[in-house]
mmCIF file of N, CA, C and O in Angstrom:
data_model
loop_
_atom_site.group_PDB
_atom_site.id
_atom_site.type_symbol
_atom_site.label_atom_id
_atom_site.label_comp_id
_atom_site.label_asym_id
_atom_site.label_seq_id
_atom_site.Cartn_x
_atom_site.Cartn_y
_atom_site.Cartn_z
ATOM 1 N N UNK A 1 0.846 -1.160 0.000
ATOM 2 C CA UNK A 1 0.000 0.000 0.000
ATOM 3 C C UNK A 1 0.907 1.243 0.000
ATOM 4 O O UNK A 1 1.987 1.103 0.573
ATOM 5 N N UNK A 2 0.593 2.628 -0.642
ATOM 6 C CA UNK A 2 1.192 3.576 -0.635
ATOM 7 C C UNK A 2 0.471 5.008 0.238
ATOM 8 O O UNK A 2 -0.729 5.261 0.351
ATOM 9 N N UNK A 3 1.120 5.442 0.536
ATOM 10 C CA UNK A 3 0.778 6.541 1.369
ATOM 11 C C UNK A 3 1.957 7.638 1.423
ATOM 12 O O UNK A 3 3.020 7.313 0.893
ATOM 13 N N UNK A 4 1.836 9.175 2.143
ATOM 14 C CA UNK A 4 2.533 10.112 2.240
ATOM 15 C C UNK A 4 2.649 10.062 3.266
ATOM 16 O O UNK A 4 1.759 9.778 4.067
ATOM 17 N N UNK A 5 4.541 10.502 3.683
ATOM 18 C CA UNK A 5 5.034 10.549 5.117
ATOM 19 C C UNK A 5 4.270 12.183 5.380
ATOM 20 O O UNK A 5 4.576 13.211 4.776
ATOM 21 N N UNK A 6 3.213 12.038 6.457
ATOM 22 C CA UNK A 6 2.919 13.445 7.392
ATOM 23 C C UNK A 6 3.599 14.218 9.046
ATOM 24 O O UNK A 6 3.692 15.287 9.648
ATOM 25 N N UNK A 7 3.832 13.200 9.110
ATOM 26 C CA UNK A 7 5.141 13.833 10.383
ATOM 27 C C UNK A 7 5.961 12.659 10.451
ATOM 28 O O UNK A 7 5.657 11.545 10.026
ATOM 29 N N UNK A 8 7.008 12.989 11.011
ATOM 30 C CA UNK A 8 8.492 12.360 11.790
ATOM 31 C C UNK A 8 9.404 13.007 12.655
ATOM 32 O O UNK A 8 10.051 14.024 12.405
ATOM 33 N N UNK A 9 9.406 12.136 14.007
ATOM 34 C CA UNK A 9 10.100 12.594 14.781
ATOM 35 C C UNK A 9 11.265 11.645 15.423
ATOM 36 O O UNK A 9 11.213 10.694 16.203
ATOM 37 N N UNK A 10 12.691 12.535 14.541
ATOM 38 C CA UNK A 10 13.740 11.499 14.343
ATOM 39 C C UNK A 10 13.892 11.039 16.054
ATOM 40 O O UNK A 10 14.201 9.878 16.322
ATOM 41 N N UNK A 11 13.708 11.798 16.876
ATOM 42 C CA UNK A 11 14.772 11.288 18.085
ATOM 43 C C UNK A 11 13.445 9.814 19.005
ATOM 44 O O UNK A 11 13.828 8.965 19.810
ATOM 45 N N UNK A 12 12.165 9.970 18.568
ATOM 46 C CA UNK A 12 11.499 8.752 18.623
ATOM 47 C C UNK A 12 11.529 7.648 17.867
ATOM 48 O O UNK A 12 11.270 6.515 18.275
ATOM 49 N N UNK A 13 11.952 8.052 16.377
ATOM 50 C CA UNK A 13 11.845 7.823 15.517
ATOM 51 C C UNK A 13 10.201 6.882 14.846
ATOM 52 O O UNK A 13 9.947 5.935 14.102
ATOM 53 N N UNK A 14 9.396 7.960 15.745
ATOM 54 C CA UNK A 14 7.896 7.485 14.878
ATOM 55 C C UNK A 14 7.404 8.761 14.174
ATOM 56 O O UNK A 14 8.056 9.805 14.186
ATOM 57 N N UNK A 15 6.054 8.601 13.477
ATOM 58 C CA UNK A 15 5.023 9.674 13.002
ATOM 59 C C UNK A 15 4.198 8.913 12.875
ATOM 60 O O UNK A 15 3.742 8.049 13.624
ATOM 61 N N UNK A 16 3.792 9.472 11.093
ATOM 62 C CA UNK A 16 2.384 9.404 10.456
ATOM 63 C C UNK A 16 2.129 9.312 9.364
ATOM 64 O O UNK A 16 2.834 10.182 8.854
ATOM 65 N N UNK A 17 1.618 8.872 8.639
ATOM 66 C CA UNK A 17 1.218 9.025 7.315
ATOM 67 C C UNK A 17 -0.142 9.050 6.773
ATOM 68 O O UNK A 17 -1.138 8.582 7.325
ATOM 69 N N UNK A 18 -0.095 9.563 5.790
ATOM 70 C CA UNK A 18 -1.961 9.624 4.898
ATOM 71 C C UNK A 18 -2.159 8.770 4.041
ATOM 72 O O UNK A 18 -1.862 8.782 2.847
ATOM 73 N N UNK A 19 -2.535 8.209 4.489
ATOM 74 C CA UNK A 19 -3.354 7.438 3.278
ATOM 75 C C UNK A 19 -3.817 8.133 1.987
ATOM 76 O O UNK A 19 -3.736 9.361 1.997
ATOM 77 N N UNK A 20 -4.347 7.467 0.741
ATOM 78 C CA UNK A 20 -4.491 8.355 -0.184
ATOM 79 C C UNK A 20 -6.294 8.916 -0.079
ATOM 80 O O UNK A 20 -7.067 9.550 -0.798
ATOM 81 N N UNK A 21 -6.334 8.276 1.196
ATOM 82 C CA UNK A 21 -7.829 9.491 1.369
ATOM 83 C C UNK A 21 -8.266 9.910 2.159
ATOM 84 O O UNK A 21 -9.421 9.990 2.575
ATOM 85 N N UNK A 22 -6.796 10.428 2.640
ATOM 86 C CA UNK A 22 -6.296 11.592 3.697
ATOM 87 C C UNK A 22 -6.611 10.752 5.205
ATOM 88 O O UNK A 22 -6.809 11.501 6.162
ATOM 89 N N UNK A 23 -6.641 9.951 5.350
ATOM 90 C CA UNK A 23 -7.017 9.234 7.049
ATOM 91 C C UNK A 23 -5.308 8.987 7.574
ATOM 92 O O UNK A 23 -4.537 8.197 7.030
ATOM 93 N N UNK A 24 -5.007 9.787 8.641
ATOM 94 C CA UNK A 24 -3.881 9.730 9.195
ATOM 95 C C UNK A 24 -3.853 8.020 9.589
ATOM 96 O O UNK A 24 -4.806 7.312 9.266
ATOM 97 N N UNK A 25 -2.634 7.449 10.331
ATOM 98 C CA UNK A 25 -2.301 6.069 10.393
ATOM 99 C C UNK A 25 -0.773 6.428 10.872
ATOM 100 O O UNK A 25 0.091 6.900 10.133
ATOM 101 N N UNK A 26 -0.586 6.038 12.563
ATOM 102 C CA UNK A 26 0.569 6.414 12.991
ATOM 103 C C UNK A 26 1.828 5.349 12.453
ATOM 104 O O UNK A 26 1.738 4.870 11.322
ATOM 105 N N UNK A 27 2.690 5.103 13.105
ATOM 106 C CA UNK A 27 3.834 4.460 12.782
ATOM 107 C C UNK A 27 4.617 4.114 14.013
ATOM 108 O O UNK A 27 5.011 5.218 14.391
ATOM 109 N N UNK A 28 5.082 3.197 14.877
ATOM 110 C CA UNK A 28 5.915 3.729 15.766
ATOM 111 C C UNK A 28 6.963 3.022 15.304
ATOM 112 O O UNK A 28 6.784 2.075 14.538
ATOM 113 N N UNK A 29 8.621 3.535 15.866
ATOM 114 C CA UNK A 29 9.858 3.071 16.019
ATOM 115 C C UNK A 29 10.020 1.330 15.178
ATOM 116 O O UNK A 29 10.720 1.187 14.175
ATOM 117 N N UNK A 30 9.382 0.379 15.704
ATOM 118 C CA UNK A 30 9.612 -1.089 15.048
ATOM 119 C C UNK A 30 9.445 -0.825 13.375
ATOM 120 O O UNK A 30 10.213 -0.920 12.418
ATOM 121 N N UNK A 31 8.076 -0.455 13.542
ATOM 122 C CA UNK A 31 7.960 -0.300 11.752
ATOM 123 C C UNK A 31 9.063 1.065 11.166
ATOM 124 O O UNK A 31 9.175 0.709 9.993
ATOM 125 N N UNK A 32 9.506 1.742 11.225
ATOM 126 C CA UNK A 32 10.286 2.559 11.180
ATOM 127 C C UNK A 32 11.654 1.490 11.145
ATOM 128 O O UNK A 32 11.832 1.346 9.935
ATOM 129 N N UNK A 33 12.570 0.776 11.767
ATOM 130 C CA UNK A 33 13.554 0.207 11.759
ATOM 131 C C UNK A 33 12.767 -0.944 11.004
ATOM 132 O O UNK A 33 13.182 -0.951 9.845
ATOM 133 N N UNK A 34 12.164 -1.555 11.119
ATOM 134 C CA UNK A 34 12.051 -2.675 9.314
ATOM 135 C C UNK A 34 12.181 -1.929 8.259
ATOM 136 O O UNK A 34 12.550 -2.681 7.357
ATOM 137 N N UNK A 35 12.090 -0.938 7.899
ATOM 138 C CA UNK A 35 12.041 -0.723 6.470
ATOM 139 C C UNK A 35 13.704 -0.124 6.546
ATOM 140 O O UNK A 35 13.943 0.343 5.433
ATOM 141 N N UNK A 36 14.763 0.006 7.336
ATOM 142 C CA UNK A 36 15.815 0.384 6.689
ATOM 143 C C UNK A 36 16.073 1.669 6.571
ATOM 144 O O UNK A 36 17.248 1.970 6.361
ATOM 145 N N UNK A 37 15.303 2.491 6.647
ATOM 146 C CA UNK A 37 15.156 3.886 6.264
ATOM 147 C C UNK A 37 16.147 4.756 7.613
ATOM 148 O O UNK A 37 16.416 4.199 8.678
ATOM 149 N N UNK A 38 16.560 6.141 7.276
ATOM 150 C CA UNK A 38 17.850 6.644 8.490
ATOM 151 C C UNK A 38 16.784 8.225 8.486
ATOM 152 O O UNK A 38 17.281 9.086 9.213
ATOM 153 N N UNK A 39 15.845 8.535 7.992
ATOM 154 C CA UNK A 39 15.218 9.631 8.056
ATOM 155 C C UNK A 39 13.962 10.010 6.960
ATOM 156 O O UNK A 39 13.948 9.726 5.762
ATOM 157 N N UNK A 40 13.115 10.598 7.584
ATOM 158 C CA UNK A 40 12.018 10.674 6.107
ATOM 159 C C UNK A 40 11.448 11.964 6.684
ATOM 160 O O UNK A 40 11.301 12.254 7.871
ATOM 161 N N UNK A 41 11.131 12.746 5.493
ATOM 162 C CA UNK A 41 10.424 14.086 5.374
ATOM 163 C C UNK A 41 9.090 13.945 5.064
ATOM 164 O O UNK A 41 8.659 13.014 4.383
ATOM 165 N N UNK A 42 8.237 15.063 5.657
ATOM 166 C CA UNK A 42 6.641 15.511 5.362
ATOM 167 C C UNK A 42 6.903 15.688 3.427
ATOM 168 O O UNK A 42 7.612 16.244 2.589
ATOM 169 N N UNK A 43 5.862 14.854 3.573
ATOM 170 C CA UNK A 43 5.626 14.860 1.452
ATOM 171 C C UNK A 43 6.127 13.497 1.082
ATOM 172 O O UNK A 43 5.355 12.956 0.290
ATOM 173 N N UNK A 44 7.032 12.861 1.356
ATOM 174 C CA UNK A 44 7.591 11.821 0.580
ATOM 175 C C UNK A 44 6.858 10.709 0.498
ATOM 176 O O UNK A 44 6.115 10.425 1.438
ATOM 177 N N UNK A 45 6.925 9.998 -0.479
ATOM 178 C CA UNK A 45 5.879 8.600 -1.266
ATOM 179 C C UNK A 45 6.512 7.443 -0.893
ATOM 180 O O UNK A 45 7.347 6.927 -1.637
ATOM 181 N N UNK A 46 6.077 6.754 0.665
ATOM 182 C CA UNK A 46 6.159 6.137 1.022
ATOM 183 C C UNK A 46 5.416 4.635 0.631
ATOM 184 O O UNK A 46 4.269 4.685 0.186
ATOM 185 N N UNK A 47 6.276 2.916 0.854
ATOM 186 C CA UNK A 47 4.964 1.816 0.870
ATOM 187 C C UNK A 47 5.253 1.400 1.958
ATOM 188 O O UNK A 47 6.459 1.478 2.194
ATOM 189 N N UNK A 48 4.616 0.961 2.779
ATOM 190 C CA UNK A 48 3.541 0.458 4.029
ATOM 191 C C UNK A 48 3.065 -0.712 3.707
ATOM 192 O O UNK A 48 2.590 -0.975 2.602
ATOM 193 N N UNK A 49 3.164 -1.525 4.692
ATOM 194 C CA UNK A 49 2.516 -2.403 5.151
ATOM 195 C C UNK A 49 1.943 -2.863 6.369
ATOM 196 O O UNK A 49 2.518 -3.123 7.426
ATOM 197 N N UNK A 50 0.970 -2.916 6.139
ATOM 198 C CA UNK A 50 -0.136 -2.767 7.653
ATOM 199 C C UNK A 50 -0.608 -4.647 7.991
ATOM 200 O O UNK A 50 -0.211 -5.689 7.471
ATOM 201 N N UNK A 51 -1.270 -4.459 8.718
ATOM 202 C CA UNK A 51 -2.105 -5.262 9.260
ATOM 203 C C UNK A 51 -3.375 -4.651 10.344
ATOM 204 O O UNK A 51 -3.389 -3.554 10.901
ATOM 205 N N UNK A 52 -4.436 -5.781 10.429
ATOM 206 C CA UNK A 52 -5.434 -5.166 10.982
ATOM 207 C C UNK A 52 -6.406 -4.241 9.718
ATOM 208 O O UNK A 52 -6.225 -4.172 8.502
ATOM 209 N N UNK A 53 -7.722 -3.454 10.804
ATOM 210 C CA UNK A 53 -8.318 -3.079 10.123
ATOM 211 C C UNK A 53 -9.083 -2.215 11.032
ATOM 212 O O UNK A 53 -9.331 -2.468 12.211
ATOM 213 N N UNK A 54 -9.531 -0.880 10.186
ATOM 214 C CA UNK A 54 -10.459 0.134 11.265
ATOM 215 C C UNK A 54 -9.622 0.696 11.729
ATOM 216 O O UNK A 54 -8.588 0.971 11.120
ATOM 217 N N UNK A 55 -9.866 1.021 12.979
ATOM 218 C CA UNK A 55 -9.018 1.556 14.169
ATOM 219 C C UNK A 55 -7.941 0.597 14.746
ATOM 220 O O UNK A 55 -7.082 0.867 15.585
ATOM 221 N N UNK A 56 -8.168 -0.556 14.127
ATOM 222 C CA UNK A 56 -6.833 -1.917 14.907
ATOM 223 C C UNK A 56 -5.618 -1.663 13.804
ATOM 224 O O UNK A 56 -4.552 -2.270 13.904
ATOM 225 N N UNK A 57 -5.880 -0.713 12.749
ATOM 226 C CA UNK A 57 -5.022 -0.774 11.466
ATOM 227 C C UNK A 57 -3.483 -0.909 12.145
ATOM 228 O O UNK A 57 -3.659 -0.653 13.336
ATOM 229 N N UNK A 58 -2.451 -1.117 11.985
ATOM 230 C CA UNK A 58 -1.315 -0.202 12.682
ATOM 231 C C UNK A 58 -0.116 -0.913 11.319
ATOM 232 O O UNK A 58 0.018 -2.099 11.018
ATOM 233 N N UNK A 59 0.401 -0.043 10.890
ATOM 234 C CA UNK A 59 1.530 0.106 10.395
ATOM 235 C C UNK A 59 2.862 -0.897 11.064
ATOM 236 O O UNK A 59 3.476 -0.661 12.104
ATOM 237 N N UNK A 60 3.093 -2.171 10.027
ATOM 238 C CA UNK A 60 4.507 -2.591 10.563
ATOM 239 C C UNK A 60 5.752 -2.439 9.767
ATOM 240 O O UNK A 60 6.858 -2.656 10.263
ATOM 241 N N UNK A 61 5.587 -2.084 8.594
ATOM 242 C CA UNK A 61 6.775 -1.371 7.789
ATOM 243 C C UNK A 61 6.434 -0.051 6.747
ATOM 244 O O UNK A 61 5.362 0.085 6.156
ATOM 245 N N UNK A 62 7.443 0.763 6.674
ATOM 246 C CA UNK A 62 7.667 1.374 6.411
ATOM 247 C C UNK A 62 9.069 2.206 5.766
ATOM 248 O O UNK A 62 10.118 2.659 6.225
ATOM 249 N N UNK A 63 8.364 2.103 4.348
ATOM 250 C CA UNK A 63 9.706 2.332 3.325
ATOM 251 C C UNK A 63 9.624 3.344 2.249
ATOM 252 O O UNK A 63 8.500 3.539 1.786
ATOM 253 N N UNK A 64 10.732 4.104 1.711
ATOM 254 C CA UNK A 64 10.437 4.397 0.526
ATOM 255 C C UNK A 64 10.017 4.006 -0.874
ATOM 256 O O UNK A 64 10.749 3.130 -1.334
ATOM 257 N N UNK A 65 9.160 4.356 -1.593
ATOM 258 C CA UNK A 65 8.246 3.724 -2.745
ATOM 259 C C UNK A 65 9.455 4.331 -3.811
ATOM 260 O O UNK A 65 9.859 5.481 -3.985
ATOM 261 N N UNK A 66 9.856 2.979 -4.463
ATOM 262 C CA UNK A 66 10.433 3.135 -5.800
ATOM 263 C C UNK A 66 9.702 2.875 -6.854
ATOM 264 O O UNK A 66 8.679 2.197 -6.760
ATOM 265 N N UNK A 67 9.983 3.207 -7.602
ATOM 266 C CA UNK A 67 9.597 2.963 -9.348
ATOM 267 C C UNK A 67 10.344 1.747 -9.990
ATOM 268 O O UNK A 67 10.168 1.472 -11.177
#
């Protein structure tokens, strides 16, 4: 799934992201260290992978989306 990084806060190293119809979806630290990533900015085209659903959604990786 793809989504936009909406906050990050390196020294927790969690945030947020949007979905593409705008519904925030946090992130914490674990999914943040699976994907490899050393920093990410508000705007960037992130893929995600979740589990769950509704309000149980929660984000366990998190990476940059290549082409």
């Amino acid at each position: 799934m793809q989504a936009t990084a909406y906050t990050y806060d390196p020294d927790s190293r969690s945030g947020s992201v949007l979905l593409d119809d705008g519904t925030p979806v946090p992130f914490s630290a674990p999914a943040f260290d699976a994907g490899g990533l050393r920093l990410l900015r508000p705007g960037q085209r992130v893929r995600i992978e979740t589990e769950g659903e509704g309000d149980a959604l929660r984000i366990t990786l998190i990476t940059l989306q290549t082409f």
